[in-house]
Amino acid sequence: MDIALIGIGKIAVDQHVPSLKGSPDWELAATVSRSGTVEGVEAFTSFTEMLEARPEIRVVSLCLPPVPRFDYAAKALAAGRHVMLEKPPGATLAECIALEQMARDRGLSIYATWHSREADKVAPAKAWLADKTLRSLHVTWREDVRRWHPGQDWIFEAGGLGVFDPGINALSIVTEILPDPIHLKSATLSFPENRQAPIAADLAFHHPGGARVTCDFDFRQQGEQTWSMEARCEEGTLLLTNGGANMYIDGAEQGEHHSGLDGEYPRLYAKMAELVRKGGIDMDLRPLRHAADAFLLGRRTVVEPFDF
């Protein structure tokens, strides 16, 4: 199937383009970007122009920042195109709900992707936790914003999510692997003096079984990056590291050792192909709901200014 990739930035170049080139399901037929291109692929700077010029491209994948994404997705759906959304699927819950309804009204597929759910050990972790009695789950998600988003000021603007841009990856795993629903009960958000989005966050959740569920997100990590979560249960302890790529039960590694992001985006595109073929929709908004609740409920603290 032909697909158009919208927004040729770092994540598109590093993950989307290689995944599409290696996929048996997809042919990257066009790109839309103000500056980026992909060698050998027709490039447009106008999304409207691409839709008009390439009516045979029935699927678009949006890799734009979250704030402008709604307008692009709505325009694609109005033009009869299936839509795949990079995480987070939008800047607000309401616009994501509206997009899902647009897709349903038109009989189109729409997919809110959460790439970290496709990490190699997320499914085994979910299976292991399914019949366990959880006592605590702690997430440590600390990375260097300068390394992953160099000079990208939009991430600290209103709607850019700040540290929840990576933190929502952790929330996507937590909502996938826990057998019981959780909801936020308290949060502390650290806002740089000169920014509109937080650079760090501490979250605490209500768990129906009384387990202690907490998250520590920070965008100021230097040196080794930390993407881990530890679940302590009556029956043992599960540890996920490297963003869900590796898993340990009571200290013993389970399965093969992987580096981060291995296979995540190829699996997303395989799922999108299945949705399009079956006319399906996948718009799980639980990770975004937890992030939104943090902004609603969180206590705001001001920290030192941040500049790239």
PDB file of C-alpha atoms in Angstrom:
ATOM      1  CA  MET A   1       0.000   0.000   0.000  1.00  0.00           C
ATOM      2  CA  ASP A   2       1.151   3.544  -0.750  1.00  0.00           C
ATOM      3  CA  ILE A   3       1.660   5.818   2.243  1.00  0.00           C
ATOM      4  CA  ALA A   4       2.637   9.471   2.688  1.00  0.00           C
ATOM      5  CA  LEU A   5       4.832  10.569   5.588  1.00  0.00           C
ATOM      6  CA  ILE A   6       4.078  14.032   6.958  1.00  0.00           C
ATOM      7  CA  GLY A   7       6.817  15.789   8.920  1.00  0.00           C
ATOM      8  CA  ILE A   8      10.373  14.747   8.089  1.00  0.00           C
ATOM      9  CA  GLY A   9      12.162  15.432  11.346  1.00  0.00           C
ATOM     10  CA  LYS A  10      14.462  13.383  13.554  1.00  0.00           C
ATOM     11  CA  ILE A  11      11.968  10.678  14.547  1.00  0.00           C
ATOM     12  CA  ALA A  12      10.792  10.279  10.953  1.00  0.00           C
ATOM     13  CA  VAL A  13      14.335   9.909   9.641  1.00  0.00           C
ATOM     14  CA  ASP A  14      15.527   7.650  12.462  1.00  0.00           C
ATOM     15  CA  GLN A  15      12.489   5.348  12.787  1.00  0.00           C
ATOM     16  CA  HIS A  16       9.636   5.846  10.325  1.00  0.00           C
ATOM     17  CA  VAL A  17      11.588   5.894   7.073  1.00  0.00           C
ATOM     18  CA  PRO A  18      13.681   2.765   7.801  1.00  0.00           C
ATOM     19  CA  SER A  19      10.581   0.924   9.053  1.00  0.00           C
ATOM     20  CA  LEU A  20       8.660   1.742   5.881  1.00  0.00           C
ATOM     21  CA  LYS A  21      11.552   0.789   3.630  1.00  0.00           C
ATOM     22  CA  GLY A  22      11.832  -2.580   5.361  1.00  0.00           C
ATOM     23  CA  SER A  23       8.110  -3.289   5.402  1.00  0.00           C
ATOM     24  CA  PRO A  24       6.373  -5.791   3.121  1.00  0.00           C
ATOM     25  CA  ASP A  25       3.125  -3.838   3.565  1.00  0.00           C
ATOM     26  CA  TRP A  26       4.074  -0.297   2.609  1.00  0.00           C
ATOM     27  CA  GLU A  27       5.573   1.804  -0.158  1.00  0.00           C
ATOM     28  CA  LEU A  28       6.669   5.297   0.902  1.00  0.00           C
ATOM     29  CA  ALA A  29       5.130   7.233  -1.985  1.00  0.00           C
ATOM     30  CA  ALA A  30       5.356  10.876  -0.865  1.00  0.00           C
ATOM     31  CA  THR A  31       6.541  13.165   1.909  1.00  0.00           C
ATOM     32  CA  VAL A  32       5.356  16.539   3.149  1.00  0.00           C
ATOM     33  CA  SER A  33       7.763  18.802   5.029  1.00  0.00           C
ATOM     34  CA  ARG A  34       8.922  22.398   5.068  1.00  0.00           C
ATOM     35  CA  SER A  35      12.545  21.297   4.903  1.00  0.00           C
ATOM     36  CA  GLY A  36      13.153  17.529   5.105  1.00  0.00           C
ATOM     37  CA  THR A  37      13.048  15.078   2.220  1.00  0.00           C
ATOM     38  CA  VAL A  38      13.684  11.380   1.611  1.00  0.00           C
ATOM     39  CA  GLU A  39      15.903  10.453  -1.306  1.00  0.00           C
ATOM     40  CA  GLY A  40      13.970   8.961  -4.188  1.00  0.00           C
ATOM     41  CA  VAL A  41      10.544   9.918  -2.797  1.00  0.00           C
ATOM     42  CA  GLU A  42       8.364  12.694  -4.210  1.00  0.00           C
ATOM     43  CA  ALA A  43       8.478  15.643  -1.809  1.00  0.00           C
ATOM     44  CA  PHE A  44       5.798  18.268  -1.171  1.00  0.00           C
ATOM     45  CA  THR A  45       5.859  21.337   1.048  1.00  0.00           C
ATOM     46  CA  SER A  46       2.047  21.651   1.049  1.00  0.00           C
ATOM     47  CA  PHE A  47      -0.191  18.953   2.518  1.00  0.00           C
ATOM     48  CA  THR A  48      -3.169  20.175   0.513  1.00  0.00           C
ATOM     49  CA  GLU A  49      -1.132  19.979  -2.673  1.00  0.00           C
ATOM     50  CA  MET A  50      -0.068  16.412  -1.881  1.00  0.00           C
ATOM     51  CA  LEU A  51      -3.664  15.313  -1.235  1.00  0.00           C
ATOM     52  CA  GLU A  52      -4.807  16.825  -4.520  1.00  0.00           C
ATOM     53  CA  ALA A  53      -1.859  15.586  -6.576  1.00  0.00           C
ATOM     54  CA  ARG A  54      -1.727  12.018  -5.201  1.00  0.00           C
ATOM     55  CA  PRO A  55      -5.322  10.745  -4.738  1.00  0.00           C
ATOM     56  CA  GLU A  56      -4.100   7.137  -5.010  1.00  0.00           C
ATOM     57  CA  ILE A  57      -2.246   7.470  -1.670  1.00  0.00           C
ATOM     58  CA  ARG A  58      -4.896   6.243   0.753  1.00  0.00           C
ATOM     59  CA  VAL A  59      -2.888   6.371   4.000  1.00  0.00           C
ATOM     60  CA  VAL A  60      -0.976   9.180   5.723  1.00  0.00           C
ATOM     61  CA  SER A  61       1.340   8.935   8.720  1.00  0.00           C
ATOM     62  CA  LEU A  62       1.631  12.142  10.752  1.00  0.00           C
ATOM     63  CA  CYS A  63       4.958  12.810  12.481  1.00  0.00           C
ATOM     64  CA  LEU A  64       4.296  16.470  13.268  1.00  0.00           C
ATOM     65  CA  PRO A  65       4.443  18.022  16.749  1.00  0.00           C
ATOM     66  CA  PRO A  66       1.134  17.530  18.584  1.00  0.00           C
ATOM     67  CA  VAL A  67      -0.306  21.062  18.327  1.00  0.00           C
ATOM     68  CA  PRO A  68      -0.723  21.249  14.514  1.00  0.00           C
ATOM     69  CA  ARG A  69      -1.588  17.566  14.159  1.00  0.00           C
ATOM     70  CA  PHE A  70      -5.376  17.893  14.478  1.00  0.00           C
ATOM     71  CA  ASP A  71      -5.733  20.131  11.424  1.00  0.00           C
ATOM     72  CA  TYR A  72      -3.667  17.765   9.283  1.00  0.00           C
ATOM     73  CA  ALA A  73      -5.503  14.668  10.509  1.00  0.00           C
ATOM     74  CA  ALA A  74      -8.918  16.264  10.014  1.00  0.00           C
ATOM     75  CA  LYS A  75      -7.979  17.339   6.489  1.00  0.00           C
ATOM     76  CA  ALA A  76      -6.712  13.830   5.682  1.00  0.00           C
ATOM     77  CA  LEU A  77      -9.902  12.202   6.969  1.00  0.00           C
ATOM     78  CA  ALA A  78     -12.061  14.679   5.059  1.00  0.00           C
ATOM     79  CA  ALA A  79     -10.134  13.662   1.934  1.00  0.00           C
ATOM     80  CA  GLY A  80     -10.915   9.987   2.594  1.00  0.00           C
ATOM     81  CA  ARG A  81      -7.459   8.961   3.815  1.00  0.00           C
ATOM     82  CA  HIS A  82      -6.660   6.581   6.656  1.00  0.00           C
ATOM     83  CA  VAL A  83      -4.534   8.218   9.369  1.00  0.00           C
ATOM     84  CA  MET A  84      -1.677   7.001  11.560  1.00  0.00           C
ATOM     85  CA  LEU A  85      -0.694   9.305  14.447  1.00  0.00           C
ATOM     86  CA  GLU A  86       2.734   9.514  16.071  1.00  0.00           C
ATOM     87  CA  LYS A  87       2.537   9.749  19.835  1.00  0.00           C
ATOM     88  CA  PRO A  88       0.969  11.668  21.475  1.00  0.00           C
ATOM     89  CA  PRO A  89      -2.016  11.450  19.102  1.00  0.00           C
ATOM     90  CA  GLY A  90      -2.944  15.090  19.669  1.00  0.00           C
ATOM     91  CA  ALA A  91      -2.551  18.136  21.863  1.00  0.00           C
ATOM     92  CA  THR A  92      -5.840  17.521  23.730  1.00  0.00           C
ATOM     93  CA  LEU A  93      -8.138  14.645  24.563  1.00  0.00           C
ATOM     94  CA  ALA A  94     -11.108  16.412  22.961  1.00  0.00           C
ATOM     95  CA  GLU A  95      -9.462  16.701  19.556  1.00  0.00           C
ATOM     96  CA  CYS A  96      -8.454  13.029  19.620  1.00  0.00           C
ATOM     97  CA  ILE A  97     -12.020  12.031  20.418  1.00  0.00           C
ATOM     98  CA  ALA A  98     -13.214  14.243  17.565  1.00  0.00           C
ATOM     99  CA  LEU A  99     -10.777  12.613  15.132  1.00  0.00           C
ATOM    100  CA  GLU A 100     -11.954   9.144  16.109  1.00  0.00           C
ATOM    101  CA  GLN A 101     -15.554  10.152  15.441  1.00  0.00           C
ATOM    102  CA  MET A 102     -14.596  11.642  12.067  1.00  0.00           C
ATOM    103  CA  ALA A 103     -12.932   8.373  11.117  1.00  0.00           C
ATOM    104  CA  ARG A 104     -15.935   6.310  12.234  1.00  0.00           C
ATOM    105  CA  ASP A 105     -18.346   8.564  10.335  1.00  0.00           C
ATOM    106  CA  ARG A 106     -16.324   8.066   7.142  1.00  0.00           C
ATOM    107  CA  GLY A 107     -15.549   4.382   7.555  1.00  0.00           C
ATOM    108  CA  LEU A 108     -11.810   5.074   7.803  1.00  0.00           C
ATOM    109  CA  SER A 109      -9.053   3.677   9.981  1.00  0.00           C
ATOM    110  CA  ILE A 110      -7.219   5.811  12.524  1.00  0.00           C
ATOM    111  CA  TYR A 111      -4.433   4.608  14.800  1.00  0.00           C
ATOM    112  CA  ALA A 112      -3.074   6.359  17.894  1.00  0.00           C
ATOM    113  CA  THR A 113       0.344   4.718  18.076  1.00  0.00           C
ATOM    114  CA  TRP A 114       2.320   4.166  21.272  1.00  0.00           C
ATOM    115  CA  HIS A 115       5.685   2.879  20.102  1.00  0.00           C
ATOM    116  CA  SER A 116       6.928   1.885  23.561  1.00  0.00           C
ATOM    117  CA  ARG A 117       4.115  -0.650  23.846  1.00  0.00           C
ATOM    118  CA  GLU A 118       5.845  -2.507  21.030  1.00  0.00           C
ATOM    119  CA  ALA A 119       9.092  -2.871  22.985  1.00  0.00           C
ATOM    120  CA  ASP A 120      10.235  -6.483  23.011  1.00  0.00           C
ATOM    121  CA  LYS A 121       9.384  -7.353  26.634  1.00  0.00           C
ATOM    122  CA  VAL A 122       6.138  -5.433  27.132  1.00  0.00           C
ATOM    123  CA  ALA A 123       3.934  -8.371  26.113  1.00  0.00           C
ATOM    124  CA  PRO A 124       5.837 -10.860  28.335  1.00  0.00           C
ATOM    125  CA  ALA A 125       5.680  -8.392  31.233  1.00  0.00           C
ATOM    126  CA  LYS A 126       1.914  -8.054  30.782  1.00  0.00           C
ATOM    127  CA  ALA A 127       1.527 -11.836  30.767  1.00  0.00           C
ATOM    128  CA  TRP A 128       3.655 -12.236  33.915  1.00  0.00           C
ATOM    129  CA  LEU A 129       1.724  -9.573  35.848  1.00  0.00           C
ATOM    130  CA  ALA A 130      -1.702 -10.882  34.819  1.00  0.00           C
ATOM    131  CA  ASP A 131      -2.112 -13.195  37.842  1.00  0.00           C
ATOM    132  CA  LYS A 132       0.215 -11.487  40.332  1.00  0.00           C
ATOM    133  CA  THR A 133      -0.616  -9.419  43.428  1.00  0.00           C
ATOM    134  CA  LEU A 134       0.988  -6.019  42.914  1.00  0.00           C
ATOM    135  CA  ARG A 135       2.454  -4.235  45.917  1.00  0.00           C
ATOM    136  CA  SER A 136       4.293  -1.397  44.168  1.00  0.00           C
ATOM    137  CA  LEU A 137       5.278  -0.143  40.731  1.00  0.00           C
ATOM    138  CA  HIS A 138       7.864   2.586  40.308  1.00  0.00           C
ATOM    139  CA  VAL A 139       8.809   4.145  36.977  1.00  0.00           C
ATOM    140  CA  THR A 140      12.073   6.009  36.413  1.00  0.00           C
ATOM    141  CA  TRP A 141      12.078   7.738  33.033  1.00  0.00           C
ATOM    142  CA  ARG A 142      15.006  10.143  32.791  1.00  0.00           C
ATOM    143  CA  GLU A 143      16.577  11.329  29.565  1.00  0.00           C
ATOM    144  CA  ASP A 144      18.538  14.231  28.103  1.00  0.00           C
ATOM    145  CA  VAL A 145      16.270  16.541  26.113  1.00  0.00           C
ATOM    146  CA  ARG A 146      19.310  18.024  24.377  1.00  0.00           C
ATOM    147  CA  ARG A 147      20.189  14.620  22.972  1.00  0.00           C
ATOM    148  CA  TRP A 148      16.723  13.597  21.769  1.00  0.00           C
ATOM    149  CA  HIS A 149      15.210  16.975  20.847  1.00  0.00           C
ATOM    150  CA  PRO A 150      18.180  19.230  20.005  1.00  0.00           C
ATOM    151  CA  GLY A 151      17.053  22.835  19.657  1.00  0.00           C
ATOM    152  CA  GLN A 152      13.368  21.862  19.461  1.00  0.00           C
ATOM    153  CA  ASP A 153      11.863  24.726  21.450  1.00  0.00           C
ATOM    154  CA  TRP A 154       8.329  23.611  20.567  1.00  0.00           C
ATOM    155  CA  ILE A 155       8.562  20.826  23.125  1.00  0.00           C
ATOM    156  CA  PHE A 156       8.588  23.429  25.926  1.00  0.00           C
ATOM    157  CA  GLU A 157       5.824  25.571  24.454  1.00  0.00           C
ATOM    158  CA  ALA A 158       2.188  25.265  25.547  1.00  0.00           C
ATOM    159  CA  GLY A 159       0.934  21.989  24.105  1.00  0.00           C
ATOM    160  CA  GLY A 160       4.435  20.618  23.599  1.00  0.00           C
ATOM    161  CA  LEU A 161       4.132  18.390  26.713  1.00  0.00           C
ATOM    162  CA  GLY A 162       7.682  18.971  27.953  1.00  0.00           C
ATOM    163  CA  VAL A 163       8.895  15.962  29.922  1.00  0.00           C
ATOM    164  CA  PHE A 164       5.610  14.188  29.193  1.00  0.00           C
ATOM    165  CA  ASP A 165       6.773  13.751  25.594  1.00  0.00           C
ATOM    166  CA  PRO A 166       9.010  10.881  26.768  1.00  0.00           C
ATOM    167  CA  GLY A 167       7.031  10.302  29.966  1.00  0.00           C
ATOM    168  CA  ILE A 168       3.941   9.367  28.008  1.00  0.00           C
ATOM    169  CA  ASN A 169       5.953   6.440  26.624  1.00  0.00           C
ATOM    170  CA  ALA A 170       6.238   5.114  30.161  1.00  0.00           C
ATOM    171  CA  LEU A 171       2.528   5.705  30.742  1.00  0.00           C
ATOM    172  CA  SER A 172       1.745   3.777  27.574  1.00  0.00           C
ATOM    173  CA  ILE A 173       3.612   0.758  28.949  1.00  0.00           C
ATOM    174  CA  VAL A 174       2.087   1.043  32.432  1.00  0.00           C
ATOM    175  CA  THR A 175      -1.457   1.152  31.037  1.00  0.00           C
ATOM    176  CA  GLU A 176      -0.675  -1.852  28.844  1.00  0.00           C
ATOM    177  CA  ILE A 177       0.921  -4.170  31.407  1.00  0.00           C
ATOM    178  CA  LEU A 178      -1.156  -3.533  34.537  1.00  0.00           C
ATOM    179  CA  PRO A 179      -4.249  -5.749  34.719  1.00  0.00           C
ATOM    180  CA  ASP A 180      -6.096  -3.174  36.868  1.00  0.00           C
ATOM    181  CA  PRO A 181      -7.018   0.410  35.901  1.00  0.00           C
ATOM    182  CA  ILE A 182      -5.261   3.251  37.729  1.00  0.00           C
ATOM    183  CA  HIS A 183      -5.868   6.975  37.955  1.00  0.00           C
ATOM    184  CA  LEU A 184      -3.742   9.908  39.048  1.00  0.00           C
ATOM    185  CA  LYS A 185      -4.122  11.134  42.623  1.00  0.00           C
ATOM    186  CA  SER A 186      -1.256  13.652  42.921  1.00  0.00           C
ATOM    187  CA  ALA A 187       1.562  15.214  40.907  1.00  0.00           C
ATOM    188  CA  THR A 188       4.343  17.764  41.171  1.00  0.00           C
ATOM    189  CA  LEU A 189       5.441  19.424  37.928  1.00  0.00           C
ATOM    190  CA  SER A 190       8.707  21.376  37.628  1.00  0.00           C
ATOM    191  CA  PHE A 191       8.525  24.241  35.131  1.00  0.00           C
ATOM    192  CA  PRO A 192      11.678  26.097  34.068  1.00  0.00           C
ATOM    193  CA  GLU A 193      11.296  29.792  34.775  1.00  0.00           C
ATOM    194  CA  ASN A 194      11.418  30.598  31.046  1.00  0.00           C
ATOM    195  CA  ARG A 195       9.271  27.737  29.700  1.00  0.00           C
ATOM    196  CA  GLN A 196       5.585  26.811  29.353  1.00  0.00           C
ATOM    197  CA  ALA A 197       5.905  23.027  29.824  1.00  0.00           C
ATOM    198  CA  PRO A 198       7.484  20.990  32.640  1.00  0.00           C
ATOM    199  CA  ILE A 199      11.016  19.653  32.575  1.00  0.00           C
ATOM    200  CA  ALA A 200      10.367  17.121  35.373  1.00  0.00           C
ATOM    201  CA  ALA A 201       7.381  15.453  37.033  1.00  0.00           C
ATOM    202  CA  ASP A 202       6.623  13.201  39.993  1.00  0.00           C
ATOM    203  CA  LEU A 203       3.328  11.293  39.814  1.00  0.00           C
ATOM    204  CA  ALA A 204       1.388   9.097  42.225  1.00  0.00           C
ATOM    205  CA  PHE A 205      -1.582   6.940  41.206  1.00  0.00           C
ATOM    206  CA  HIS A 206      -4.525   5.259  42.872  1.00  0.00           C
ATOM    207  CA  HIS A 207      -4.497   1.477  42.401  1.00  0.00           C
ATOM    208  CA  PRO A 208      -7.689  -0.469  43.224  1.00  0.00           C
ATOM    209  CA  GLY A 209      -5.711  -3.091  45.134  1.00  0.00           C
ATOM    210  CA  GLY A 210      -3.862  -0.529  47.228  1.00  0.00           C
ATOM    211  CA  ALA A 211      -0.507  -0.901  45.448  1.00  0.00           C
ATOM    212  CA  ARG A 212       1.828   2.099  45.443  1.00  0.00           C
ATOM    213  CA  VAL A 213       2.235   3.279  41.822  1.00  0.00           C
ATOM    214  CA  THR A 214       4.626   6.195  41.182  1.00  0.00           C
ATOM    215  CA  CYS A 215       6.540   7.784  38.311  1.00  0.00           C
ATOM    216  CA  ASP A 216       9.697   9.912  38.214  1.00  0.00           C
ATOM    217  CA  PHE A 217      10.123  11.777  34.895  1.00  0.00           C
ATOM    218  CA  ASP A 218      13.071  14.103  34.199  1.00  0.00           C
ATOM    219  CA  PHE A 219      14.361  15.739  31.005  1.00  0.00           C
ATOM    220  CA  ARG A 220      17.679  16.843  32.569  1.00  0.00           C
ATOM    221  CA  GLN A 221      19.456  13.472  32.696  1.00  0.00           C
ATOM    222  CA  GLN A 222      23.104  13.452  31.692  1.00  0.00           C
ATOM    223  CA  GLY A 223      25.226  10.432  30.884  1.00  0.00           C
ATOM    224  CA  GLU A 224      23.389   7.121  30.771  1.00  0.00           C
ATOM    225  CA  GLN A 225      19.687   7.414  29.985  1.00  0.00           C
ATOM    226  CA  THR A 226      17.229   5.647  32.301  1.00  0.00           C
ATOM    227  CA  TRP A 227      13.951   4.130  31.091  1.00  0.00           C
ATOM    228  CA  SER A 228      12.950   1.514  33.651  1.00  0.00           C
ATOM    229  CA  MET A 229      10.083   0.294  35.797  1.00  0.00           C
ATOM    230  CA  GLU A 230      10.059  -2.099  38.729  1.00  0.00           C
ATOM    231  CA  ALA A 231       6.956  -3.996  39.807  1.00  0.00           C
ATOM    232  CA  ARG A 232       7.142  -5.627  43.235  1.00  0.00           C
ATOM    233  CA  CYS A 233       4.568  -8.361  43.731  1.00  0.00           C
ATOM    234  CA  GLU A 234       3.884 -10.889  46.461  1.00  0.00           C
ATOM    235  CA  GLU A 235       5.098 -13.553  44.031  1.00  0.00           C
ATOM    236  CA  GLY A 236       8.331 -11.818  42.940  1.00  0.00           C
ATOM    237  CA  THR A 237       9.801  -8.725  41.323  1.00  0.00           C
ATOM    238  CA  LEU A 238       9.676  -7.729  37.664  1.00  0.00           C
ATOM    239  CA  LEU A 239      12.080  -5.182  36.218  1.00  0.00           C
ATOM    240  CA  LEU A 240      11.803  -3.664  32.737  1.00  0.00           C
ATOM    241  CA  THR A 241      14.808  -1.713  31.469  1.00  0.00           C
ATOM    242  CA  ASN A 242      15.831   0.150  28.348  1.00  0.00           C
ATOM    243  CA  GLY A 243      12.292   1.301  27.639  1.00  0.00           C
ATOM    244  CA  GLY A 244      10.814  -2.179  27.875  1.00  0.00           C
ATOM    245  CA  ALA A 245      13.424  -3.859  25.681  1.00  0.00           C
ATOM    246  CA  ASN A 246      14.726  -6.066  28.503  1.00  0.00           C
ATOM    247  CA  MET A 247      13.044  -7.879  31.385  1.00  0.00           C
ATOM    248  CA  TYR A 248      14.234  -9.440  34.639  1.00  0.00           C
ATOM    249  CA  ILE A 249      12.320 -11.623  37.101  1.00  0.00           C
ATOM    250  CA  ASP A 250      13.892 -11.668  40.564  1.00  0.00           C
ATOM    251  CA  GLY A 251      17.155 -10.512  38.967  1.00  0.00           C
ATOM    252  CA  ALA A 252      17.277 -13.143  36.200  1.00  0.00           C
ATOM    253  CA  GLU A 253      17.110 -11.829  32.653  1.00  0.00           C
ATOM    254  CA  GLN A 254      14.263 -13.202  30.562  1.00  0.00           C
ATOM    255  CA  GLY A 255      14.767 -13.896  26.863  1.00  0.00           C
ATOM    256  CA  GLU A 256      17.203 -12.159  24.535  1.00  0.00           C
ATOM    257  CA  HIS A 257      18.816  -8.844  25.384  1.00  0.00           C
ATOM    258  CA  HIS A 258      17.812  -5.945  23.102  1.00  0.00           C
ATOM    259  CA  SER A 259      18.731  -2.333  22.562  1.00  0.00           C
ATOM    260  CA  GLY A 260      16.039   0.321  22.790  1.00  0.00           C
ATOM    261  CA  LEU A 261      13.481   0.773  19.968  1.00  0.00           C
ATOM    262  CA  ASP A 262      14.396  -2.565  18.336  1.00  0.00           C
ATOM    263  CA  GLY A 263      11.423  -3.534  16.196  1.00  0.00           C
ATOM    264  CA  GLU A 264       9.007  -1.041  17.737  1.00  0.00           C
ATOM    265  CA  TYR A 265       8.204   1.028  14.666  1.00  0.00           C
ATOM    266  CA  PRO A 266       8.078  -1.922  12.243  1.00  0.00           C
ATOM    267  CA  ARG A 267       5.465  -3.482  14.541  1.00  0.00           C
ATOM    268  CA  LEU A 268       3.476  -0.236  14.550  1.00  0.00           C
ATOM    269  CA  TYR A 269       3.373  -0.179  10.763  1.00  0.00           C
ATOM    270  CA  ALA A 270       2.386  -3.844  10.633  1.00  0.00           C
ATOM    271  CA  LYS A 271      -0.527  -3.051  12.962  1.00  0.00           C
ATOM    272  CA  MET A 272      -1.544  -0.089  10.818  1.00  0.00           C
ATOM    273  CA  ALA A 273      -1.606  -2.314   7.744  1.00  0.00           C
ATOM    274  CA  GLU A 274      -3.873  -4.759   9.582  1.00  0.00           C
ATOM    275  CA  LEU A 275      -6.215  -1.963  10.679  1.00  0.00           C
ATOM    276  CA  VAL A 276      -6.518  -0.630   7.128  1.00  0.00           C
ATOM    277  CA  ARG A 277      -7.191  -4.083   5.699  1.00  0.00           C
ATOM    278  CA  LYS A 278      -9.870  -4.807   8.310  1.00  0.00           C
ATOM    279  CA  GLY A 279     -11.326  -1.308   8.534  1.00  0.00           C
ATOM    280  CA  GLY A 280     -10.339  -1.082  12.193  1.00  0.00           C
ATOM    281  CA  ILE A 281      -9.700   1.764  14.633  1.00  0.00           C
ATOM    282  CA  ASP A 282      -7.273   1.870  17.574  1.00  0.00           C
ATOM    283  CA  MET A 283      -7.513   5.090  19.601  1.00  0.00           C
ATOM    284  CA  ASP A 284      -6.510   4.091  23.139  1.00  0.00           C
ATOM    285  CA  LEU A 285      -6.155   7.464  24.902  1.00  0.00           C
ATOM    286  CA  ARG A 286      -5.320   6.249  28.421  1.00  0.00           C
ATOM    287  CA  PRO A 287      -1.696   7.455  28.349  1.00  0.00           C
ATOM    288  CA  LEU A 288      -2.767  10.918  27.190  1.00  0.00           C
ATOM    289  CA  ARG A 289      -5.516  10.988  29.832  1.00  0.00           C
ATOM    290  CA  HIS A 290      -2.955  10.431  32.600  1.00  0.00           C
ATOM    291  CA  ALA A 291      -0.749  13.207  31.185  1.00  0.00           C
ATOM    292  CA  ALA A 292      -3.729  15.557  30.970  1.00  0.00           C
ATOM    293  CA  ASP A 293      -4.694  14.732  34.558  1.00  0.00           C
ATOM    294  CA  ALA A 294      -1.180  15.659  35.666  1.00  0.00           C
ATOM    295  CA  PHE A 295      -1.603  19.131  34.192  1.00  0.00           C
ATOM    296  CA  LEU A 296      -5.056  19.416  35.832  1.00  0.00           C
ATOM    297  CA  LEU A 297      -4.050  18.146  39.257  1.00  0.00           C
ATOM    298  CA  GLY A 298      -0.323  18.823  39.461  1.00  0.00           C
ATOM    299  CA  ARG A 299       1.275  21.234  41.904  1.00  0.00           C
ATOM    300  CA  ARG A 300       3.470  23.632  39.916  1.00  0.00           C
ATOM    301  CA  THR A 301       6.993  24.447  41.045  1.00  0.00           C
ATOM    302  CA  VAL A 302       9.351  26.854  39.266  1.00  0.00           C
ATOM    303  CA  VAL A 303      12.958  25.790  38.661  1.00  0.00           C
ATOM    304  CA  GLU A 304      15.973  27.369  36.991  1.00  0.00           C
ATOM    305  CA  PRO A 305      15.653  28.525  33.364  1.00  0.00           C
ATOM    306  CA  PHE A 306      16.429  26.016  30.612  1.00  0.00           C
ATOM    307  CA  ASP A 307      18.035  26.729  27.247  1.00  0.00           C
ATOM    308  CA  PHE A 308      19.330  24.393  24.555  1.00  0.00           C
TER     309      PHE A 308
END
